[in-house]
Short mmCIF file of C-alpha atoms in Angstrom, two decimals:
data_model
loop_
_atom_site.label_atom_id
_atom_site.label_comp_id
_atom_site.label_asym_id
_atom_site.label_seq_id
_atom_site.Cartn_x
_atom_site.Cartn_y
_atom_site.Cartn_z
CA ARG A 421 -9.87 12.91 7.27
CA SER A 422 -6.71 12.16 5.32
CA SER A 423 -6.35 9.77 2.44
CA TRP A 424 -3.20 8.30 0.95
CA GLU A 425 -2.66 7.16 -2.61
CA ALA A 426 0.24 5.56 -4.46
CA ARG A 427 -0.39 4.93 -8.15
CA TYR A 428 1.10 2.49 -10.60
CA ASN A 429 -0.38 1.44 -13.93
CA GLY A 430 2.30 -0.93 -15.22
CA LEU A 431 0.55 -4.19 -14.32
CA ASN A 432 -0.37 -6.58 -17.14
CA PRO A 433 -3.28 -9.03 -17.24
CA ARG A 434 -2.63 -12.73 -16.53
CA THR A 435 0.70 -11.94 -14.83
CA TRP A 436 1.60 -12.66 -11.19
CA TYR A 437 3.11 -9.81 -9.18
CA PHE A 438 4.47 -9.50 -5.66
CA VAL A 439 2.93 -6.25 -4.38
CA GLU A 440 3.85 -4.55 -1.11
CA VAL A 441 2.48 -1.39 0.46
CA SER A 442 4.18 0.31 3.38
CA TRP A 443 2.67 3.23 5.27
CA SER A 444 3.50 5.29 8.32
CA VAL A 445 1.89 8.50 9.51
CA ASN A 446 5.24 10.32 9.40
CA GLY A 447 6.81 8.70 6.33
CA GLY A 448 3.89 8.36 3.94
CA ILE A 449 2.81 5.53 1.67
CA PHE A 450 5.11 3.49 -0.56
CA LEU A 451 4.11 1.00 -3.25
CA TYR A 452 6.45 -1.80 -4.37
CA VAL A 453 6.01 -4.24 -7.26
CA ASN A 454 8.36 -7.23 -7.35
CA GLY A 455 10.64 -5.52 -4.81
CA GLN A 456 10.96 -2.22 -6.68
CA GLU A 457 9.45 1.04 -5.44
CA VAL A 458 6.98 2.20 -8.11
CA GLY A 459 4.90 4.84 -6.31
CA GLN A 460 4.78 6.95 -3.20
CA GLN A 461 3.10 9.84 -1.46
CA ARG A 462 4.83 11.64 1.40
CA ARG A 463 3.34 14.02 3.93
CA ASP A 464 4.79 17.53 3.91
CA SER A 465 4.90 17.78 7.69
CA VAL A 466 5.30 15.30 10.52
CA LEU A 467 2.14 14.51 12.46
CA ARG A 468 1.74 13.06 15.90
CA GLU A 469 0.37 9.53 15.52
CA ARG A 470 -3.04 8.99 17.07
CA ARG A 471 -3.59 5.86 19.12
CA SER A 472 -6.83 5.07 17.26
CA THR A 473 -8.77 6.29 14.27
CA ARG A 474 -12.29 5.92 12.97
CA GLU A 475 -11.12 5.40 9.38
CA THR A 476 -9.78 1.86 8.99
CA LYS A 477 -10.67 1.05 5.38
CA ALA A 478 -8.29 -0.30 2.77
CA PHE A 479 -9.44 -0.99 -0.78
CA LEU A 480 -7.88 -3.75 -2.89
CA GLY A 481 -8.82 -4.18 -6.52
CA ARG A 482 -10.83 -1.01 -6.95
CA SER A 483 -9.87 1.78 -9.30
CA ASN A 484 -9.76 5.32 -7.99
CA GLU A 485 -9.94 6.75 -11.51
CA GLY A 486 -13.56 7.00 -12.57
CA GLY A 487 -16.18 4.31 -12.74
CA ARG A 488 -18.50 3.25 -9.98
CA ARG A 489 -17.00 3.01 -6.50
CA GLU A 490 -18.46 -0.46 -6.06
CA GLN A 491 -17.00 -1.72 -9.37
CA LEU A 492 -14.08 -4.05 -8.67
CA ASN A 493 -11.31 -5.23 -10.94
CA GLU A 494 -10.98 -8.90 -11.72
CA ALA A 495 -8.01 -10.17 -9.74
CA ILE A 496 -6.87 -13.06 -7.59
CA LEU A 497 -5.21 -12.34 -4.26
CA ASP A 498 -3.07 -15.33 -3.38
CA ASP A 499 -1.80 -14.17 0.00
CA LEU A 500 -2.36 -11.12 2.19
CA ASP A 501 -0.32 -10.24 5.26
CA ILE A 502 -0.78 -7.08 7.31
CA TYR A 503 1.92 -6.01 9.77
CA TYR A 504 2.10 -3.12 12.22
CA GLY A 505 5.44 -1.75 11.07
CA THR A 506 7.02 -0.17 8.02
CA ARG A 507 8.66 -2.30 5.33
CA GLU A 508 12.05 -0.82 6.20
CA MET A 509 11.74 -1.59 9.91
CA LEU A 510 10.42 -5.13 9.35
CA SER A 511 13.25 -5.96 6.92
CA LYS A 512 15.91 -4.59 9.31
CA ILE A 513 14.81 -7.03 12.01
CA ALA A 514 14.57 -9.86 9.43
CA PHE A 515 10.84 -10.27 9.95
CA ILE A 516 10.22 -9.99 6.21
CA LYS A 517 12.52 -10.53 3.24
CA THR A 518 12.96 -7.77 0.67
CA GLY A 519 14.90 -7.60 -2.56
#
């Protein structure tokens, strides 16, 4: 089982941010805050993408650095969209706006 992590600790309390995460099996994971790339993790080698996987979990608002796994941060998510495509590909076809 593989896990992906992109870290960024520059968020301030009581401040709104536009956060994007883009992931592909071959490219890796990229984290953007207010349109700027702030974190990434790339895979060293290219893998063949599987059609399905048993692991389909995504965690929002939970720290990966100590503490209890069930302990969540206090946050408000105003809008959440999930697309099957990378940020780069979706912006090239004008499906999403970036920058």
